[in-house]
PDB file of C-alpha atoms and ligand atoms in Angstrom:
ATOM      1  CA  UNK A  14     201.125  93.312  45.954  1.00  0.00           C
ATOM      2  CA  UNK A  15     199.976  89.820  46.472  1.00  0.00           C
ATOM      3  CA  UNK A  16     201.875  87.114  47.836  1.00  0.00           C
ATOM      4  CA  UNK A  17     203.256  84.139  46.005  1.00  0.00           C
ATOM      5  CA  UNK A  18     201.671  80.975  47.420  1.00  0.00           C
ATOM      6  CA  UNK A  19     203.512  77.673  46.943  1.00  0.00           C
ATOM      7  CA  UNK A  20     201.653  74.536  48.325  1.00  0.00           C
ATOM      8  CA  UNK A  21     202.448  70.991  47.838  1.00  0.00           C
ATOM      9  CA  UNK A  22     199.898  68.370  47.709  1.00  0.00           C
ATOM     10  CA  UNK A  23     201.320  65.015  48.773  1.00  0.00           C
ATOM     11  CA  UNK A  24     198.115  63.148  47.841  1.00  0.00           C
ATOM     12  CA  UNK A  25     198.220  59.842  48.785  1.00  0.00           C
ATOM     13  CA  UNK A  26     202.058  58.857  49.145  1.00  0.00           C
ATOM     14  CA  UNK A  27     204.612  58.564  51.508  1.00  0.00           C
ATOM     15  CA  UNK A  28     205.522  56.312  54.409  1.00  0.00           C
ATOM     16  CA  UNK A  29     205.574  58.325  57.760  1.00  0.00           C
ATOM     17  CA  UNK A  30     209.173  58.455  57.501  1.00  0.00           C
ATOM     18  CA  UNK A  31     209.313  59.949  54.239  1.00  0.00           C
ATOM     19  CA  UNK A  32     206.572  62.094  55.576  1.00  0.00           C
ATOM     20  CA  UNK A  33     208.518  63.471  58.481  1.00  0.00           C
ATOM     21  CA  UNK A  34     211.792  63.716  56.315  1.00  0.00           C
ATOM     22  CA  UNK A  35     210.506  65.700  53.630  1.00  0.00           C
ATOM     23  CA  UNK A  36     208.406  67.967  56.139  1.00  0.00           C
ATOM     24  CA  UNK A  37     211.795  68.701  58.228  1.00  0.00           C
ATOM     25  CA  UNK A  38     213.830  69.660  54.825  1.00  0.00           C
ATOM     26  CA  UNK A  39     211.014  71.984  53.199  1.00  0.00           C
ATOM     27  CA  UNK A  40     210.801  73.411  57.128  1.00  0.00           C
ATOM     28  CA  UNK A  41     214.566  73.826  56.672  1.00  0.00           C
ATOM     29  CA  UNK A  42     214.550  75.344  53.371  1.00  0.00           C
ATOM     30  CA  UNK A  43     212.046  77.819  54.173  1.00  0.00           C
ATOM     31  CA  UNK A  44     212.301  81.281  55.638  1.00  0.00           C
ATOM     32  CA  UNK A  45     209.642  83.394  56.855  1.00  0.00           C
ATOM     33  CA  UNK A  46     208.725  85.682  54.155  1.00  0.00           C
ATOM     34  CA  UNK A  47     205.370  87.717  53.936  1.00  0.00           C
ATOM     35  CA  UNK A  48     205.590  87.723  49.765  1.00  0.00           C
ATOM     36  CA  UNK A  49     206.141  83.975  49.506  1.00  0.00           C
ATOM     37  CA  UNK A  50     204.195  81.657  51.342  1.00  0.00           C
ATOM     38  CA  UNK A  51     204.835  77.719  51.253  1.00  0.00           C
ATOM     39  CA  UNK A  52     202.506  75.232  52.748  1.00  0.00           C
ATOM     40  CA  UNK A  53     202.643  71.328  52.388  1.00  0.00           C
ATOM     41  CA  UNK A  54     199.294  68.749  52.646  1.00  0.00           C
ATOM     42  CA  UNK A  55     200.155  65.411  53.441  1.00  0.00           C
ATOM     43  CA  UNK A  56     197.944  62.532  53.735  1.00  0.00           C
ATOM     44  CA  UNK A  57     195.618  62.521  56.397  1.00  0.00           C
ATOM     45  CA  UNK A  58     197.289  60.149  59.017  1.00  0.00           C
ATOM     46  CA  UNK A  59     200.929  61.586  58.516  1.00  0.00           C
ATOM     47  CA  UNK A  60     199.157  65.399  59.544  1.00  0.00           C
ATOM     48  CA  UNK A  61     199.834  65.587  63.422  1.00  0.00           C
ATOM     49  CA  UNK A  62     203.525  64.036  62.820  1.00  0.00           C
ATOM     50  CA  UNK A  63     204.198  66.620  59.940  1.00  0.00           C
ATOM     51  CA  UNK A  64     202.460  69.110  62.183  1.00  0.00           C
ATOM     52  CA  UNK A  65     205.390  68.788  64.680  1.00  0.00           C
ATOM     53  CA  UNK A  66     208.453  68.556  62.150  1.00  0.00           C
ATOM     54  CA  UNK A  67     207.436  71.709  60.869  1.00  0.00           C
ATOM     55  CA  UNK A  68     206.644  73.431  64.460  1.00  0.00           C
ATOM     56  CA  UNK A  69     208.593  76.910  64.423  1.00  0.00           C
ATOM     57  CA  UNK A  70     208.950  77.298  60.668  1.00  0.00           C
ATOM     58  CA  UNK A  71     207.158  79.388  58.466  1.00  0.00           C
ATOM     59  CA  UNK A  72     205.728  76.607  56.216  1.00  0.00           C
ATOM     60  CA  UNK A  73     201.732  75.966  56.702  1.00  0.00           C
ATOM     61  CA  UNK A  74     199.814  72.370  57.019  1.00  0.00           C
ATOM     62  CA  UNK A  75     196.670  71.372  55.433  1.00  0.00           C
ATOM     63  CA  UNK A  76     194.489  68.759  54.683  1.00  0.00           C
ATOM     64  CA  UNK A  77     193.668  67.009  51.073  1.00  0.00           C
ATOM     65  CA  UNK A  78     189.906  67.152  51.856  1.00  0.00           C
ATOM     66  CA  UNK A  79     186.988  67.163  54.682  1.00  0.00           C
ATOM     67  CA  UNK A  80     183.542  66.096  54.828  1.00  0.00           C
ATOM     68  CA  UNK A  81     181.067  69.176  55.343  1.00  0.00           C
ATOM     69  CA  UNK A  82     179.154  68.221  58.657  1.00  0.00           C
ATOM     70  CA  UNK A  83     180.907  68.500  61.963  1.00  0.00           C
ATOM     71  CA  UNK A  84     180.430  64.937  63.134  1.00  0.00           C
ATOM     72  CA  UNK A  85     178.606  61.873  62.794  1.00  0.00           C
ATOM     73  CA  UNK A  86     178.256  58.526  61.098  1.00  0.00           C
ATOM     74  CA  UNK A  87     180.607  59.131  57.605  1.00  0.00           C
ATOM     75  CA  UNK A  88     182.669  56.382  57.436  1.00  0.00           C
ATOM     76  CA  UNK A  89     186.230  57.169  56.439  1.00  0.00           C
ATOM     77  CA  UNK A  90     185.928  61.078  56.369  1.00  0.00           C
ATOM     78  CA  UNK A  91     187.424  63.615  58.422  1.00  0.00           C
ATOM     79  CA  UNK A  92     185.542  67.276  59.551  1.00  0.00           C
ATOM     80  CA  UNK A  93     186.981  70.859  59.573  1.00  0.00           C
ATOM     81  CA  UNK A  94     187.779  70.590  63.487  1.00  0.00           C
ATOM     82  CA  UNK A  95     189.584  67.375  62.791  1.00  0.00           C
ATOM     83  CA  UNK A  96     192.144  68.979  60.175  1.00  0.00           C
ATOM     84  CA  UNK A  97     192.666  72.255  62.784  1.00  0.00           C
ATOM     85  CA  UNK A  98     193.121  70.104  65.729  1.00  0.00           C
ATOM     86  CA  UNK A  99     195.578  68.164  63.913  1.00  0.00           C
ATOM     87  CA  UNK A 100     197.354  71.474  63.022  1.00  0.00           C
ATOM     88  CA  UNK A 101     196.079  72.844  59.666  1.00  0.00           C
ATOM     89  CA  UNK A 102     195.432  75.673  58.716  1.00  0.00           C
ATOM     90  CA  UNK A 103     194.501  74.938  55.153  1.00  0.00           C
ATOM     91  CA  UNK A 104     192.518  72.628  53.579  1.00  0.00           C
ATOM     92  CA  UNK A 105     192.265  71.753  49.660  1.00  0.00           C
ATOM     93  CA  UNK A 106     188.739  71.335  48.129  1.00  0.00           C
ATOM     94  CA  UNK A 107     187.427  70.367  44.619  1.00  0.00           C
ATOM     95  CA  UNK A 108     190.659  68.666  43.363  1.00  0.00           C
ATOM     96  CA  UNK A 109     190.175  67.131  40.187  1.00  0.00           C
ATOM     97  CA  UNK A 110     190.784  63.650  41.578  1.00  0.00           C
ATOM     98  CA  UNK A 111     187.578  64.269  43.845  1.00  0.00           C
ATOM     99  CA  UNK A 112     185.752  66.034  41.288  1.00  0.00           C
ATOM    100  CA  UNK A 113     186.138  63.805  38.320  1.00  0.00           C
ATOM    101  CA  UNK A 114     187.596  60.339  40.383  1.00  0.00           C
ATOM    102  CA  UNK A 115     185.268  60.533  42.943  1.00  0.00           C
ATOM    103  CA  UNK A 116     182.378  62.343  41.403  1.00  0.00           C
ATOM    104  CA  UNK A 117     182.299  65.470  43.799  1.00  0.00           C
ATOM    105  CA  UNK A 118     179.633  68.184  42.514  1.00  0.00           C
ATOM    106  CA  UNK A 119     179.841  71.661  42.275  1.00  0.00           C
ATOM    107  CA  UNK A 120     177.141  71.581  45.019  1.00  0.00           C
ATOM    108  CA  UNK A 121     178.895  69.017  47.289  1.00  0.00           C
ATOM    109  CA  UNK A 122     181.828  71.207  47.029  1.00  0.00           C
ATOM    110  CA  UNK A 123     180.309  74.697  48.163  1.00  0.00           C
ATOM    111  CA  UNK A 124     178.761  73.215  50.999  1.00  0.00           C
ATOM    112  CA  UNK A 125     182.106  72.058  52.316  1.00  0.00           C
ATOM    113  CA  UNK A 126     183.974  75.396  51.340  1.00  0.00           C
ATOM    114  CA  UNK A 127     181.100  76.924  53.542  1.00  0.00           C
ATOM    115  CA  UNK A 128     181.425  74.418  56.102  1.00  0.00           C
ATOM    116  CA  UNK A 129     185.277  74.753  56.081  1.00  0.00           C
ATOM    117  CA  UNK A 130     185.635  78.544  56.486  1.00  0.00           C
ATOM    118  CA  UNK A 131     182.785  78.372  59.164  1.00  0.00           C
ATOM    119  CA  UNK A 132     185.248  76.221  61.305  1.00  0.00           C
ATOM    120  CA  UNK A 133     188.014  78.142  60.950  1.00  0.00           C
ATOM    121  CA  UNK A 134     190.253  76.576  57.958  1.00  0.00           C
ATOM    122  CA  UNK A 135     191.543  78.653  54.866  1.00  0.00           C
ATOM    123  CA  UNK A 136     190.470  76.828  51.771  1.00  0.00           C
ATOM    124  CA  UNK A 137     192.612  75.945  48.311  1.00  0.00           C
ATOM    125  CA  UNK A 138     189.800  75.770  46.122  1.00  0.00           C
ATOM    126  CA  UNK A 139     191.017  73.876  42.921  1.00  0.00           C
ATOM    127  CA  UNK A 140     188.953  74.345  39.635  1.00  0.00           C
ATOM    128  CA  UNK A 141     189.797  73.506  36.167  1.00  0.00           C
ATOM    129  CA  UNK A 142     188.706  72.202  32.442  1.00  0.00           C
ATOM    130  CA  UNK A 143     189.114  68.609  31.516  1.00  0.00           C
ATOM    131  CA  UNK A 144     191.181  68.070  27.606  1.00  0.00           C
ATOM    132  CA  UNK A 145     188.361  67.466  26.012  1.00  0.00           C
ATOM    133  CA  UNK A 146     186.522  71.031  27.537  1.00  0.00           C
ATOM    134  CA  UNK A 147     189.411  72.875  26.013  1.00  0.00           C
ATOM    135  CA  UNK A 148     188.926  71.091  23.251  1.00  0.00           C
ATOM    136  CA  UNK A 149     185.789  72.211  22.867  1.00  0.00           C
ATOM    137  CA  UNK A 150     186.371  75.393  23.614  1.00  0.00           C
ATOM    138  CA  UNK A 151     184.259  75.370  26.559  1.00  0.00           C
ATOM    139  CA  UNK A 152     187.177  76.482  29.303  1.00  0.00           C
ATOM    140  CA  UNK A 153     185.732  79.462  30.500  1.00  0.00           C
ATOM    141  CA  UNK A 154     182.042  77.938  30.404  1.00  0.00           C
ATOM    142  CA  UNK A 155     183.133  75.312  32.961  1.00  0.00           C
ATOM    143  CA  UNK A 156     185.350  77.473  35.318  1.00  0.00           C
ATOM    144  CA  UNK A 157     182.652  80.057  35.006  1.00  0.00           C
ATOM    145  CA  UNK A 158     180.100  77.059  36.304  1.00  0.00           C
ATOM    146  CA  UNK A 159     182.603  75.941  38.726  1.00  0.00           C
ATOM    147  CA  UNK A 160     182.932  79.473  40.747  1.00  0.00           C
ATOM    148  CA  UNK A 161     179.308  80.288  40.245  1.00  0.00           C
ATOM    149  CA  UNK A 162     177.740  77.220  41.904  1.00  0.00           C
ATOM    150  CA  UNK A 163     180.780  76.706  44.320  1.00  0.00           C
ATOM    151  CA  UNK A 164     180.902  79.960  45.627  1.00  0.00           C
ATOM    152  CA  UNK A 165     177.400  80.586  46.148  1.00  0.00           C
ATOM    153  CA  UNK A 166     177.037  82.087  49.652  1.00  0.00           C
ATOM    154  CA  UNK A 167     180.199  83.223  49.632  1.00  0.00           C
ATOM    155  CA  UNK A 168     180.769  86.900  51.203  1.00  0.00           C
ATOM    156  CA  UNK A 169     184.222  89.049  50.036  1.00  0.00           C
ATOM    157  CA  UNK A 170     184.705  88.607  53.906  1.00  0.00           C
ATOM    158  CA  UNK A 171     184.747  84.767  53.390  1.00  0.00           C
ATOM    159  CA  UNK A 172     186.956  85.071  50.548  1.00  0.00           C
ATOM    160  CA  UNK A 173     189.963  86.541  52.231  1.00  0.00           C
ATOM    161  CA  UNK A 174     190.421  82.982  53.455  1.00  0.00           C
ATOM    162  CA  UNK A 175     189.942  81.158  49.836  1.00  0.00           C
ATOM    163  CA  UNK A 176     192.702  80.807  47.466  1.00  0.00           C
ATOM    164  CA  UNK A 177     191.675  79.516  43.967  1.00  0.00           C
ATOM    165  CA  UNK A 178     193.760  76.874  42.166  1.00  0.00           C
ATOM    166  CA  UNK A 179     193.373  77.041  38.348  1.00  0.00           C
ATOM    167  CA  UNK A 180     194.276  73.450  37.543  1.00  0.00           C
ATOM    168  CA  UNK A 181     193.675  72.346  33.750  1.00  0.00           C
ATOM    169  CA  UNK A 182     192.855  68.514  34.693  1.00  0.00           C
ATOM    170  CA  UNK A 183     194.846  67.435  31.554  1.00  0.00           C
ATOM    171  CA  UNK A 184     198.102  69.228  32.966  1.00  0.00           C
ATOM    172  CA  UNK A 185     197.937  67.327  36.370  1.00  0.00           C
ATOM    173  CA  UNK A 186     200.226  64.639  36.675  1.00  0.00           C
ATOM    174  CA  UNK A 187     200.537  64.336  32.689  1.00  0.00           C
ATOM    175  CA  UNK A 188     203.797  66.447  32.073  1.00  0.00           C
ATOM    176  CA  UNK A 189     201.859  68.228  29.758  1.00  0.00           C
ATOM    177  CA  UNK A 190     202.035  72.223  31.517  1.00  0.00           C
ATOM    178  CA  UNK A 191     199.754  75.071  30.354  1.00  0.00           C
ATOM    179  CA  UNK A 192     201.601  77.330  28.225  1.00  0.00           C
ATOM    180  CA  UNK A 193     201.997  80.869  29.760  1.00  0.00           C
ATOM    181  CA  UNK A 194     199.459  82.471  27.624  1.00  0.00           C
ATOM    182  CA  UNK A 195     196.473  79.311  28.357  1.00  0.00           C
ATOM    183  CA  UNK A 196     197.488  80.312  32.164  1.00  0.00           C
ATOM    184  CA  UNK A 197     197.436  83.941  31.899  1.00  0.00           C
ATOM    185  CA  UNK A 198     194.097  83.834  29.655  1.00  0.00           C
ATOM    186  CA  UNK A 199     192.385  81.600  32.059  1.00  0.00           C
ATOM    187  CA  UNK A 200     193.647  83.340  35.816  1.00  0.00           C
ATOM    188  CA  UNK A 201     192.681  86.793  34.158  1.00  0.00           C
ATOM    189  CA  UNK A 202     189.175  84.782  33.078  1.00  0.00           C
ATOM    190  CA  UNK A 203     188.971  83.697  36.713  1.00  0.00           C
ATOM    191  CA  UNK A 204     189.900  87.014  38.373  1.00  0.00           C
ATOM    192  CA  UNK A 205     187.347  89.012  36.390  1.00  0.00           C
ATOM    193  CA  UNK A 206     184.335  86.126  37.025  1.00  0.00           C
ATOM    194  CA  UNK A 207     185.624  86.704  40.863  1.00  0.00           C
ATOM    195  CA  UNK A 208     185.061  90.621  40.201  1.00  0.00           C
ATOM    196  CA  UNK A 209     181.703  90.311  38.902  1.00  0.00           C
ATOM    197  CA  UNK A 210     180.338  87.364  41.548  1.00  0.00           C
ATOM    198  CA  UNK A 211     182.012  89.302  44.743  1.00  0.00           C
ATOM    199  CA  UNK A 212     183.505  92.823  43.430  1.00  0.00           C
ATOM    200  CA  UNK A 213     186.794  94.510  42.139  1.00  0.00           C
ATOM    201  CA  UNK A 214     188.138  94.430  45.425  1.00  0.00           C
ATOM    202  CA  UNK A 215     188.428  90.935  46.539  1.00  0.00           C
ATOM    203  CA  UNK A 216     189.098  90.195  42.860  1.00  0.00           C
ATOM    204  CA  UNK A 217     192.207  92.414  43.023  1.00  0.00           C
ATOM    205  CA  UNK A 218     193.339  90.547  46.042  1.00  0.00           C
ATOM    206  CA  UNK A 219     192.514  86.928  45.832  1.00  0.00           C
ATOM    207  CA  UNK A 220     195.289  84.382  45.056  1.00  0.00           C
ATOM    208  CA  UNK A 221     194.939  82.494  42.445  1.00  0.00           C
ATOM    209  CA  UNK A 222     197.830  79.466  41.935  1.00  0.00           C
ATOM    210  CA  UNK A 223     198.105  77.417  39.014  1.00  0.00           C
ATOM    211  CA  UNK A 224     198.517  73.869  39.168  1.00  0.00           C
ATOM    212  CA  UNK A 225     199.356  71.089  36.699  1.00  0.00           C
ATOM    213  CA  UNK A 226     202.719  69.726  35.854  1.00  0.00           C
ATOM    214  CA  UNK A 227     204.785  72.330  37.689  1.00  0.00           C
ATOM    215  CA  UNK A 228     208.868  71.964  37.978  1.00  0.00           C
ATOM    216  CA  UNK A 229     211.835  73.423  38.660  1.00  0.00           C
ATOM    217  CA  UNK A 230     212.176  74.763  35.036  1.00  0.00           C
ATOM    218  CA  UNK A 231     208.699  75.888  33.808  1.00  0.00           C
ATOM    219  CA  UNK A 232     207.735  77.665  37.700  1.00  0.00           C
ATOM    220  CA  UNK A 233     209.959  81.319  37.212  1.00  0.00           C
ATOM    221  CA  UNK A 234     207.680  81.717  33.792  1.00  0.00           C
ATOM    222  CA  UNK A 235     204.355  80.897  35.647  1.00  0.00           C
ATOM    223  CA  UNK A 236     204.879  82.342  38.667  1.00  0.00           C
ATOM    224  CA  UNK A 237     205.973  85.599  37.116  1.00  0.00           C
ATOM    225  CA  UNK A 238     202.641  85.958  35.016  1.00  0.00           C
ATOM    226  CA  UNK A 239     200.767  88.932  36.121  1.00  0.00           C
ATOM    227  CA  UNK A 240     197.441  87.229  37.592  1.00  0.00           C
ATOM    228  CA  UNK A 241     199.277  83.823  38.716  1.00  0.00           C
ATOM    229  CA  UNK A 242     200.048  84.431  42.278  1.00  0.00           C
ATOM    230  CA  UNK A 243     201.508  80.916  43.151  1.00  0.00           C
ATOM    231  CA  UNK A 244     201.106  77.050  42.306  1.00  0.00           C
ATOM    232  CA  UNK A 245     199.879  74.063  43.691  1.00  0.00           C
ATOM    233  CA  UNK A 246     202.248  71.350  43.162  1.00  0.00           C
ATOM    234  CA  UNK A 247     201.740  67.790  43.317  1.00  0.00           C
ATOM    235  CA  UNK A 248     204.809  65.569  42.223  1.00  0.00           C
ATOM    236  CA  UNK A 249     207.502  67.735  42.151  1.00  0.00           C
ATOM    237  CA  UNK A 250     206.539  68.588  46.039  1.00  0.00           C
ATOM    238  CA  UNK A 251     207.427  65.211  46.746  1.00  0.00           C
ATOM    239  CA  UNK A 252     210.920  65.716  46.765  1.00  0.00           C
ATOM    240  CA  UNK A 253     212.405  68.683  49.191  1.00  0.00           C
ATOM    241  CA  UNK A 254     215.076  70.107  46.026  1.00  0.00           C
ATOM    242  CA  UNK A 255     212.131  70.171  43.384  1.00  0.00           C
ATOM    243  CA  UNK A 256     209.508  71.764  45.705  1.00  0.00           C
ATOM    244  CA  UNK A 257     212.106  74.600  47.316  1.00  0.00           C
ATOM    245  CA  UNK A 258     213.332  74.989  43.595  1.00  0.00           C
ATOM    246  CA  UNK A 259     210.030  75.893  42.887  1.00  0.00           C
ATOM    247  CA  UNK A 260     209.327  78.039  46.042  1.00  0.00           C
ATOM    248  CA  UNK A 261     212.776  79.691  45.062  1.00  0.00           C
ATOM    249  CA  UNK A 262     211.259  80.715  41.818  1.00  0.00           C
ATOM    250  CA  UNK A 263     208.573  82.386  42.632  1.00  0.00           C
ATOM    251  CA  UNK A 264     210.671  84.918  44.852  1.00  0.00           C
ATOM    252  CA  UNK A 265     209.932  88.484  43.919  1.00  0.00           C
ATOM    253  CA  UNK A 266     212.339  89.233  40.974  1.00  0.00           C
TER     254      UNK A 266
HETATM  255  C1  PEP B  17     198.189  68.362  41.514  1.00  0.00           C
HETATM  256  O1  PEP B  17     197.939  67.035  41.974  1.00  0.00           O
HETATM  257  O2  PEP B  17     197.552  69.392  42.235  1.00  0.00           O
HETATM  258  C2  PEP B  17     198.789  68.879  40.628  1.00  0.00           C
HETATM  259  C3  PEP B  17     198.878  69.873  40.032  1.00  0.00           C
HETATM  260  O3  PEP B  17     199.878  67.924  40.465  1.00  0.00           O
HETATM  261  P1  PEP B  17     201.249  68.028  39.387  1.00  0.00           P
HETATM  262  O4  PEP B  17     201.923  68.891  39.660  1.00  0.00           O
HETATM  263  O5  PEP B  17     201.995  66.277  39.804  1.00  0.00           O
HETATM  264  O6  PEP B  17     200.431  68.179  38.013  1.00  0.00           O
END
């Protein structure tokens, strides 16, 4: 049985004081449970302070991006090793705000993925289609391309440290959540594609999170679909009560 994994993406929000308060509240409200994993991904400057606030709790820490190089003249970037040293176990790669907002390509994301895994980070690897792509019935073509190109050189062993986040771009931050049918269909497609790329066993075990306007009132339905193994949560992760309500919705029924 796959566990559920609920991760909060705080994006570029919060003051230091707010980040520490939110982390402490999430830590307090989360108990260790191998069936229900919880993580938060604050902005880079707050990582060490949030790591401190999470100390002794079951909440895991992630960065929101990293460079593929180990170090050097890359102004504004952080390396996988820096994230690890700041206390992260995870990094989000390929979020739509970086793919579509900053032009990150499948090839670049594949380099980042391999570098993050080689350094010892676990990766939440985001994929998802634009509204125009869904309306043109090309969702599966897009997901196929993002997985095929994104996972070049990735082995079943690597995949033990990779979570896929299916995030339809039209649902991120819009309040328009995918219907249970749309989510299940896309997740089943993603799992099938992983089976064809990396084998049935990897596909059976890989966690596939849904992301896009997950809220306390829609979380339970989404989180208990057969191929949905958790959620990547943006807006609703910025308040401890809404985030913890989503976490609780992931508890085994
Ligand atoms: C996200 O940023 O990954 C996300 C899913 O945001 P929201 O929950 O606000 O739609």
